[in-house]
Tab-separated table of C-alpha atoms and ligand atoms in Angstrom:
chain	number	residue	atom	x	y	z
A	1	UNK	CA	6.347	5.050	-12.782
A	2	UNK	CA	9.329	3.682	-10.903
A	3	UNK	CA	10.470	0.508	-12.628
A	4	UNK	CA	11.237	-2.324	-10.236
A	5	UNK	CA	12.497	-5.728	-11.254
A	6	UNK	CA	11.843	-8.954	-9.419
A	7	UNK	CA	15.309	-9.116	-7.925
A	8	UNK	CA	16.086	-7.948	-4.423
A	9	UNK	CA	16.922	-4.496	-3.171
A	10	UNK	CA	15.029	-2.323	-5.629
A	11	UNK	CA	14.114	1.173	-4.504
A	12	UNK	CA	10.416	2.065	-4.453
A	13	UNK	CA	10.641	5.668	-3.276
A	14	UNK	CA	12.222	7.859	-0.634
A	15	UNK	CA	10.686	7.708	2.837
A	16	UNK	CA	10.005	11.449	2.736
A	17	UNK	CA	7.901	10.977	-0.403
A	18	UNK	CA	5.261	9.297	1.778
A	19	UNK	CA	3.458	11.748	4.079
A	20	UNK	CA	3.849	10.715	7.727
A	21	UNK	CA	0.494	9.292	8.760
A	22	UNK	CA	-0.520	8.993	5.132
A	23	UNK	CA	0.027	6.809	2.128
A	24	UNK	CA	1.008	6.737	-1.495
A	25	UNK	CA	0.692	4.285	-4.333
A	26	UNK	CA	3.641	2.848	-6.224
A	27	UNK	CA	3.287	1.141	-9.581
A	28	UNK	CA	5.424	-1.937	-10.073
A	29	UNK	CA	6.324	-3.142	-13.541
A	30	UNK	CA	6.447	-6.872	-14.037
A	31	UNK	CA	6.444	-9.378	-16.847
A	32	UNK	CA	2.761	-10.045	-16.148
A	33	UNK	CA	1.689	-6.449	-16.680
A	34	UNK	CA	2.462	-4.833	-13.364
A	35	UNK	CA	0.509	-4.005	-10.248
A	36	UNK	CA	0.059	-1.289	-7.651
A	37	UNK	CA	1.151	-1.187	-4.022
A	38	UNK	CA	-0.063	1.019	-1.189
A	39	UNK	CA	2.722	2.273	1.067
A	40	UNK	CA	1.522	3.509	4.471
A	41	UNK	CA	3.933	5.463	6.618
A	42	UNK	CA	3.954	5.759	10.403
A	43	UNK	CA	7.089	7.668	11.397
A	44	UNK	CA	10.051	5.624	10.242
A	45	UNK	CA	7.915	2.555	9.584
A	46	UNK	CA	6.338	1.722	6.237
A	47	UNK	CA	3.683	-0.947	5.700
A	48	UNK	CA	3.056	-2.220	2.181
A	49	UNK	CA	0.111	-4.096	0.719
A	50	UNK	CA	-1.183	-4.866	-2.714
A	51	UNK	CA	-3.469	-2.018	-3.719
A	52	UNK	CA	-6.311	-4.441	-4.229
A	53	UNK	CA	-9.229	-5.097	-1.918
A	54	UNK	CA	-9.882	-8.788	-1.141
A	55	UNK	CA	-13.652	-8.182	-1.271
A	56	UNK	CA	-14.132	-7.568	-4.988
A	57	UNK	CA	-10.643	-6.955	-6.283
A	58	UNK	CA	-11.050	-3.202	-6.677
A	59	UNK	CA	-8.257	-0.750	-5.964
A	60	UNK	CA	-8.269	0.663	-2.453
A	61	UNK	CA	-7.787	4.275	-3.583
A	62	UNK	CA	-10.622	6.566	-4.696
A	63	UNK	CA	-8.316	8.198	-7.263
A	64	UNK	CA	-4.810	7.069	-8.188
A	65	UNK	CA	-2.713	7.405	-5.012
A	66	UNK	CA	-5.544	8.962	-2.960
A	67	UNK	CA	-6.563	6.812	0.008
A	68	UNK	CA	-9.129	7.074	2.783
A	69	UNK	CA	-7.184	6.870	6.052
A	70	UNK	CA	-8.783	7.316	9.454
A	71	UNK	CA	-7.868	6.380	13.035
A	72	UNK	CA	-5.133	3.910	12.121
A	73	UNK	CA	-7.122	2.281	9.354
A	74	UNK	CA	-7.280	2.389	5.591
A	75	UNK	CA	-10.767	2.203	4.100
A	76	UNK	CA	-11.518	0.692	0.707
A	77	UNK	CA	-13.048	3.367	-1.494
A	78	UNK	CA	-15.332	0.904	-3.288
A	79	UNK	CA	-17.544	-0.532	-0.521
A	80	UNK	CA	-15.973	0.640	2.726
A	81	UNK	CA	-14.066	-2.379	4.038
A	82	UNK	CA	-11.757	-1.204	6.812
A	83	UNK	CA	-8.255	-2.571	7.392
A	84	UNK	CA	-5.778	-2.191	10.240
A	85	UNK	CA	-2.713	-0.396	8.890
A	86	UNK	CA	0.066	-2.258	10.772
A	87	UNK	CA	-1.336	-5.740	10.106
A	88	UNK	CA	-3.657	-5.436	7.108
A	89	UNK	CA	-6.335	-7.308	9.092
A	90	UNK	CA	-9.927	-6.598	8.152
A	91	UNK	CA	-11.800	-4.718	10.886
A	92	UNK	CA	-15.166	-4.149	9.248
A	93	UNK	CA	-17.199	-3.970	6.082
A	94	UNK	CA	-18.063	-6.603	3.516
A	95	UNK	CA	-14.605	-8.158	3.368
A	96	UNK	CA	-13.612	-11.407	5.120
A	97	UNK	CA	-9.881	-11.410	4.395
A	98	UNK	CA	-7.117	-8.980	5.190
A	99	UNK	CA	-4.849	-7.175	2.776
A	100	UNK	CA	-1.998	-9.014	1.100
A	101	UNK	CA	1.242	-7.786	2.699
A	102	UNK	CA	4.425	-7.063	0.788
A	103	UNK	CA	7.724	-7.222	2.708
A	104	UNK	CA	9.982	-4.214	2.434
A	105	UNK	CA	12.592	-2.355	4.409
A	106	UNK	CA	13.704	1.233	4.888
A	107	UNK	CA	17.441	1.795	4.461
A	108	UNK	CA	19.118	5.173	4.380
A	109	UNK	CA	15.784	6.934	3.976
A	110	UNK	CA	14.834	4.800	0.977
A	111	UNK	CA	11.988	2.271	0.853
A	112	UNK	CA	13.172	-0.890	-0.891
A	113	UNK	CA	11.949	-4.350	-1.651
A	114	UNK	CA	14.162	-6.702	0.380
B	1	FES	S1	-13.971	-3.923	-3.156
B	1	FES	FE1	-13.316	-3.175	-1.218
B	1	FES	S2	-15.020	-3.344	0.069
B	1	FES	FE2	-15.701	-4.072	-1.856
C-alpha cells in the first residue's frame, strides 16, 4: 500500500504501472481508515474515482484491483451499473448517480494528487 497524506503533491503510482486502456486500484491511507481509488488510463490521461459504486456502496472491482472495462466504460462488478470512463457519468444499470471523481495530475510519468 502506497501511503498518501492529505497534503498536496503525493505520488500514487507511476503512469506505466497502469495498463493503457485498463485500470488499477490504489489504497489511500487516511486518519479515517483509508479508502480505495480506481485509476483508469487512456494514453497519457488518467481518470480517478472513488472505488465505490453509488448504487449500494460496493467496490467496483470483482477482486482487488480487477475491474470490468468494456468499450470506454467501467462496469460495477456487484450489479452491473455502467459508467463512462472520462466523466464517471452513469450510462446504465441500477445506479442513478455517477462516480465520485478525484482530481489528479500526471507529472514526469508519475500520477499525483494535486
Ligand atoms: S453496487 Fe454497483 S450496481 Fe449495485
